[in-house]
């Protein structure tokens, strides 16, 4: 296949990358931003407004990443900006309680069905780490279950996967994560009800918690099979284990109350991030009051944070959740996301390219695969090279997609039906180009 023109770096982004490489490992502060999965070089962003990103070279892109999820209302929403500015004028951090924290906590409790009490932290990683510690502290058990292809942030005990469909005890997948740390993490295939039943039959009384992305977004978009989440709920109740829904991505995105509202299943604990902070660094874990009261100082499980619940992030989070409550965008997002799904599917079909367009609400992934994706094994059979060409084909036309086959696109409220039409037209040309490259 030919080299796509966009892989030739944009001059100012290229210079910025050289500068960043001298002081920041790999030039980026989070690895996905380096474009490693699609080749080429990252663009450096100068500004963002509503549905658009503008790079240092002045190119404008329709943004389907939305900061990897938070920007459901679009960038620089005036109401959110005003809330941040007015909070900043009163000081940026006090390290002491504020009413703004209670306001955001009340909004979270009102919107997320299973949450009775909530604690704020600064990142999704902190939220999942704390939820796991809480589950272990409350149950007095050590073993946890996670699923292959689910990502829960860079917590040592969760940075574990298994390449086979068999249940295995965790093997760390990053240097620096000790075997000891991940020894108590049991890794099972996503959507595999039998594997869950077997794990509970073998050692149900030792399992502290299951942590799961109720709709997986971190291997591309993979919905739960009917009965999967129900099975997790049933088994954890039977065995006295804690069910943790990691809704860092899906919370306030798939419905006001996230995936748990959409599927009608109440976990014991929920982790939230991204949208709950309105684009500022804030995340949360919450759930049953009796469990949450194990957290220090109400209980004995240690958890703390200098900047946790800081005034700027809570202001941005509350403004965002209030907007979502006042004018719920979910029907609109469903309609334009469905338009996008159908458009991608027919554009690929016209070009004779096999794809699976998988979508729930405003999250979707175009898998370059001929079979439905249900877990990591099927996801990993996708044609990543074809995806990379598609990605650059779209970038050439001003459409910014997640830079990996194994990420979900996020549609924002700032987009209009004509933006979706333009994206579909761009995809028609990108698929056609891919077809020509293949022949
Ligand atoms: N959990 C899920 C489901 C995520 O998608 C992410 C990040 O993408 C995290 C946890 C970690 O969040 P953070 O990057 O804020 O640490």
XYZ file of C-alpha atoms and ligand atoms in Angstrom:
455
model
C 0.000 0.000 0.000
C 1.131 3.584 -0.689
C 2.198 6.111 1.889
C -0.666 8.463 2.732
C 0.197 12.169 2.261
C -0.865 13.032 5.793
C 1.951 10.965 7.204
C 4.181 13.746 5.974
C 4.312 15.860 9.131
C 2.597 19.252 9.367
C 5.556 21.653 9.819
C 4.636 23.392 13.078
C 3.400 20.184 14.713
C 6.636 18.522 13.639
C 8.726 21.284 15.245
C 6.598 21.102 18.394
C 7.113 17.341 18.539
C 10.907 17.734 18.262
C 10.814 20.203 21.143
C 8.588 17.948 23.262
C 10.784 14.906 22.578
C 13.697 16.672 24.260
C 11.878 16.998 27.583
C 8.926 14.579 27.660
C 9.263 10.787 27.132
C 7.986 10.071 23.625
C 6.941 13.738 23.406
C 3.537 13.076 24.964
C 1.939 12.830 28.405
C -0.253 9.841 27.551
C 0.912 7.221 25.067
C -2.125 7.038 22.731
C -1.467 10.639 21.721
C 1.763 9.627 19.967
C -0.154 8.008 17.055
C 1.924 4.832 17.518
C -0.933 2.600 16.379
C -1.389 4.377 13.032
C 2.154 5.498 12.249
C 2.999 9.073 11.327
C 3.302 11.922 13.796
C 0.851 13.512 16.205
C -0.639 16.898 15.486
C -0.222 19.502 18.204
C -3.375 21.361 19.125
C -3.557 25.143 19.323
C -7.221 25.467 20.294
C -10.604 23.785 20.353
C -14.075 25.172 19.952
C -17.421 23.332 19.909
C -16.951 20.470 17.397
C -13.574 21.579 16.023
C -9.908 21.192 16.894
C -7.338 23.530 15.313
C -3.721 22.453 15.047
C -0.584 24.622 15.213
C -0.489 24.795 11.423
C -4.005 26.226 11.295
C -5.719 23.037 10.052
C -9.222 22.491 11.405
C -10.612 19.031 12.234
C -14.059 17.769 13.108
C -13.271 16.128 16.440
C -14.567 12.600 17.105
C -12.303 12.090 20.129
C -13.572 14.884 22.361
C -10.561 14.549 24.685
C -11.243 10.781 24.770
C -14.792 11.236 26.005
C -15.311 14.213 28.303
C -16.434 16.783 25.718
C -19.975 15.474 25.174
C -21.217 19.073 24.879
C -18.374 20.145 22.597
C -15.268 22.157 23.430
C -15.266 25.453 25.312
C -18.975 25.424 26.091
C -19.732 28.996 27.272
C -21.645 27.898 30.382
C -18.829 25.589 31.481
C -16.191 28.255 30.784
C -18.134 30.795 32.811
C -18.407 28.361 35.742
C -14.639 27.739 35.660
C -13.802 31.453 35.395
C -16.070 32.400 38.235
C -14.640 29.628 40.453
C -11.051 30.614 39.539
C -11.720 34.182 40.634
C -12.388 32.832 44.137
C -9.106 30.873 44.286
C -8.074 27.624 42.639
C -7.582 25.243 45.552
C -8.077 25.399 49.297
C -7.428 21.863 50.534
C -10.555 22.295 52.641
C -14.183 21.338 52.078
C -16.497 23.422 49.889
C -20.204 23.415 49.139
C -19.342 22.979 45.462
C -18.274 19.392 46.250
C -21.639 18.604 47.838
C -23.429 20.132 44.859
C -21.559 17.879 42.426
C -21.994 14.856 44.715
C -25.755 15.466 44.835
C -25.923 15.687 41.041
C -24.008 12.411 40.658
C -26.262 10.680 43.196
C -29.375 12.009 41.469
C -28.270 10.875 38.010
C -26.466 7.558 38.578
C -28.996 4.960 39.810
C -26.757 2.904 42.115
C -24.756 5.722 43.725
C -25.756 6.687 47.269
C -22.445 8.243 48.305
C -19.497 9.380 46.216
C -15.896 10.480 46.653
C -14.038 12.673 44.165
C -10.525 12.015 42.927
C -8.432 13.420 40.078
C -8.341 10.674 37.434
C -10.131 7.521 36.355
C -7.044 5.571 37.390
C -7.351 6.857 40.936
C -11.064 6.023 40.922
C -10.583 2.375 39.919
C -7.585 1.947 42.221
C -9.608 3.269 45.142
C -12.689 1.203 44.293
C -10.584 -1.971 44.226
C -8.999 -1.118 47.577
C -12.422 -0.404 49.033
C -13.827 -3.710 47.754
C -10.881 -5.590 49.237
C -11.065 -3.664 52.504
C -14.800 -4.190 52.884
C -14.832 -7.900 52.019
C -11.526 -8.880 53.604
C -10.766 -10.803 50.410
C -7.936 -10.265 47.923
C -8.802 -11.746 44.552
C -10.350 -9.618 41.815
C -11.697 -10.451 38.368
C -11.118 -8.286 35.327
C -11.776 -8.941 31.649
C -9.330 -9.139 28.772
C -9.458 -5.992 26.654
C -11.038 -3.900 29.424
C -8.876 -0.967 30.506
C -9.246 0.546 33.936
C -6.369 3.015 33.953
C -2.775 2.288 34.892
C -3.392 0.713 38.288
C -0.753 -1.992 38.891
C -3.186 -4.761 39.770
C -5.341 -3.948 36.721
C -2.539 -3.672 34.152
C -2.909 -7.325 33.441
C -4.310 -9.255 30.514
C -4.245 -12.789 29.160
C -3.913 -13.596 25.515
C -5.900 -16.795 25.569
C -9.578 -17.357 26.035
C -8.850 -19.544 29.026
C -8.989 -18.072 32.493
C -5.485 -17.455 33.756
C -4.099 -15.844 36.821
C -2.752 -12.463 35.881
C 0.557 -11.920 34.173
C 1.621 -8.260 34.283
C 1.727 -6.555 30.882
C 4.034 -3.697 31.755
C 7.582 -3.784 33.084
C 7.472 -2.415 36.602
C 4.246 -4.210 37.526
C 5.333 -6.993 39.831
C 4.031 -10.528 39.604
C 3.059 -10.150 43.258
C 0.839 -7.135 42.547
C -1.089 -8.871 39.816
C -1.120 -12.349 41.337
C -4.585 -11.839 42.744
C -6.067 -10.580 39.484
C -7.998 -13.261 37.637
C -8.385 -12.371 33.971
C -11.376 -13.724 32.050
C -12.588 -13.264 28.471
C -15.177 -10.479 28.082
C -18.728 -11.646 27.423
C -17.909 -15.216 28.490
C -20.629 -16.230 30.918
C -19.305 -19.781 31.311
C -15.854 -18.520 32.310
C -17.433 -16.327 34.996
C -19.508 -19.224 36.330
C -16.433 -21.477 36.429
C -14.335 -18.869 38.228
C -17.007 -18.459 40.912
C -17.480 -22.214 41.208
C -13.729 -22.633 41.740
C -13.068 -19.800 44.193
C -16.176 -17.642 44.701
C -15.506 -17.252 48.427
C -12.116 -15.632 47.718
C -13.304 -13.065 45.197
C -13.445 -9.506 46.508
C -14.718 -7.879 43.331
C -15.400 -7.980 39.648
C -14.456 -4.843 37.751
C -15.922 -4.505 34.272
C -16.542 -1.958 31.559
C -20.304 -2.584 31.220
C -19.970 -1.482 27.598
C -16.358 -1.973 26.575
C -14.779 1.011 24.874
C -11.116 0.169 25.249
C -10.896 -2.617 22.673
C -13.060 -0.587 20.326
C -16.772 -0.535 21.092
C -17.960 -3.957 22.258
C -21.425 -4.225 23.808
C -22.179 -6.747 26.540
C -23.910 -9.886 25.283
C -27.448 -10.401 26.617
C -27.139 -12.050 30.016
C -23.470 -11.153 30.625
C -23.983 -8.234 33.016
C -26.905 -10.078 34.631
C -24.603 -13.042 35.292
C -22.002 -10.789 36.920
C -24.688 -9.311 39.152
C -26.102 -12.702 40.094
C -22.743 -14.337 40.878
C -21.404 -11.418 42.939
C -24.579 -11.326 45.033
C -24.455 -15.107 45.559
C -20.820 -15.032 46.677
C -20.732 -11.757 48.605
C -18.361 -10.092 46.131
C -18.509 -6.448 45.061
C -19.605 -5.646 41.510
C -17.772 -2.584 40.157
C -18.953 -0.989 36.935
C -16.159 1.073 35.461
C -18.201 3.836 33.866
C -15.308 6.263 33.411
C -16.151 6.240 29.701
C -19.851 5.347 29.671
C -21.014 7.427 32.666
C -23.258 10.357 31.574
C -22.427 9.331 27.975
C -24.794 6.473 27.122
C -27.610 7.822 29.306
C -27.711 10.314 32.210
C -27.089 7.354 34.511
C -24.640 5.605 32.176
C -24.651 1.964 31.131
C -26.272 0.875 34.409
C -29.329 2.932 33.521
C -29.342 1.674 29.931
C -29.137 -2.002 30.944
C -31.092 -1.721 34.188
C -28.423 -3.311 36.389
C -27.221 -1.816 39.646
C -23.587 -2.450 40.579
C -22.345 -2.029 44.156
C -19.681 0.503 43.152
C -19.269 2.697 40.090
C -16.199 4.522 38.859
C -16.714 7.730 36.919
C -14.370 10.093 35.091
C -14.212 12.108 31.881
C -17.668 13.814 31.619
C -18.088 14.133 35.418
C -15.189 16.634 35.381
C -16.511 18.636 32.431
C -13.066 18.500 30.775
C -11.039 19.200 33.921
C -9.138 16.567 35.934
C -11.836 15.070 38.143
C -13.121 11.530 38.582
C -15.165 9.726 41.204
C -16.049 6.434 42.787
C -19.352 5.886 44.477
C -22.003 3.355 45.328
C -23.852 1.762 48.229
C -23.624 3.960 51.312
C -22.697 1.042 53.594
C -19.728 0.227 51.344
C -18.651 3.841 50.845
C -18.666 4.376 54.597
C -15.645 2.062 54.824
C -13.612 4.952 53.378
C -11.490 7.069 55.755
C -12.454 9.061 57.829
C -15.912 7.408 58.029
C -14.219 4.001 57.961
C -10.723 2.538 57.823
C -9.911 2.136 54.114
C -7.319 4.788 53.294
C -7.927 7.177 50.429
C -6.884 10.829 50.099
C -5.917 13.556 47.618
C -4.434 17.077 47.856
C -6.413 18.425 44.899
C -9.413 16.078 45.127
C -12.708 17.884 44.550
C -10.911 21.146 43.794
C -13.067 24.196 43.020
C -12.291 24.487 39.287
C -12.970 20.853 38.457
C -16.110 20.655 40.573
C -17.419 23.836 38.920
C -16.802 22.418 35.432
C -18.344 19.073 36.425
C -21.459 20.585 37.996
C -22.013 22.952 35.054
C -21.751 20.026 32.624
C -24.056 17.700 34.573
C -26.618 20.486 35.020
C -26.622 21.125 31.267
C -27.068 17.396 30.622
C -29.967 17.366 33.072
C -31.676 20.509 31.799
C -31.478 19.638 28.109
C -30.697 15.926 27.800
C -28.845 15.431 24.496
C -29.275 11.665 24.420
C -32.084 11.350 21.841
C -30.301 13.772 19.559
C -26.970 11.958 19.994
C -28.690 8.638 19.273
C -30.155 10.026 16.075
C -26.946 11.533 14.612
C -24.832 8.580 15.805
C -27.250 6.171 14.120
C -26.969 8.272 10.944
C -23.174 7.942 11.185
C -23.317 4.191 11.806
C -25.537 3.596 8.765
C -23.449 5.940 6.616
C -20.158 4.229 7.471
C -21.705 0.835 6.816
C -23.056 1.724 3.389
C -19.873 3.621 2.398
C -17.761 0.550 3.241
C -20.177 -1.728 1.415
C -20.035 0.446 -1.736
C -16.234 0.147 -1.687
C -16.341 -3.595 -1.000
C -14.471 -3.245 2.301
C -15.512 -5.619 5.094
C -16.223 -3.723 8.305
C -18.192 -4.150 11.503
C -19.663 -0.858 12.659
C -20.421 -1.361 16.355
C -22.272 1.314 18.277
C -24.077 2.025 21.510
C -25.431 5.569 21.750
C -22.770 8.114 20.874
C -19.826 5.670 21.070
C -18.867 3.681 17.996
C -16.038 1.830 16.279
C -15.490 0.835 12.663
C -13.687 -2.513 12.929
C -11.930 -3.667 9.774
C -13.140 -7.218 10.262
C -15.586 -9.565 8.627
C -17.058 -10.971 11.834
C -18.838 -9.397 14.754
C -16.486 -8.318 17.563
C -17.488 -9.753 20.934
C -14.227 -9.886 22.891
C -10.507 -9.219 22.674
C -9.790 -12.330 20.585
C -12.210 -11.245 17.836
C -11.151 -7.580 18.150
C -7.485 -8.437 17.738
C -8.186 -10.153 14.410
C -9.079 -6.770 12.873
C -6.958 -5.400 10.038
C -5.077 -2.624 11.850
C -3.158 -1.622 8.722
C -6.418 -0.983 6.878
C -7.615 1.027 9.872
C -4.420 3.124 9.791
C -4.991 3.970 6.118
C -8.610 4.820 6.818
C -7.539 7.006 9.754
C -5.104 9.016 7.624
C -7.600 9.150 4.758
C -10.034 10.831 7.148
C -7.357 13.136 8.622
C -6.575 14.308 5.074
C -10.176 15.454 4.892
C -10.272 17.179 8.266
C -11.896 14.406 10.314
C -10.077 13.536 13.545
C -10.763 9.943 14.618
C -9.289 8.013 17.553
C -5.820 6.952 16.432
C -6.233 3.223 17.068
C -8.478 0.433 15.846
C -9.098 -0.377 19.497
C -10.673 2.899 20.622
C -14.207 4.225 20.373
C -15.263 7.381 18.519
C -17.302 9.884 20.526
C -20.033 11.964 18.905
C -20.712 15.347 20.499
C -23.827 17.494 20.973
C -22.057 20.259 19.072
C -22.227 18.226 15.847
C -25.034 18.705 13.366
C -26.548 16.305 10.837
C -24.608 18.016 8.030
C -21.316 17.320 9.878
C -22.292 13.672 9.936
C -23.115 13.786 6.211
C -19.709 15.335 5.520
C -18.017 12.661 7.618
C -19.838 9.936 5.714
C -18.807 11.498 2.376
C -15.215 11.661 3.627
C -15.407 8.005 4.634
C -16.692 7.101 1.161
C -13.511 8.595 -0.322
C -11.271 7.026 2.355
C -12.803 3.550 1.839
C -12.538 3.940 -1.965
C -8.868 4.866 -1.636
C -8.272 1.832 0.538
C -9.961 -0.318 -2.112
C -7.631 1.135 -4.806
C -4.568 0.522 -2.592
C -5.592 -3.100 -2.111
C -6.186 -3.836 -5.806
N -11.471 3.329 33.086
C -11.866 3.431 31.814
C -13.029 2.624 31.337
C -11.196 4.287 30.936
O -11.599 4.355 29.663
C -10.104 5.041 31.419
C -9.361 5.927 30.528
O -9.564 6.018 29.359
C -9.736 4.896 32.754
C -10.437 4.049 33.568
C -8.596 5.676 33.312
O -8.926 7.037 33.390
P -7.789 8.147 33.458
O -7.151 8.180 32.103
O -8.517 9.408 33.793
O -6.837 7.747 34.514
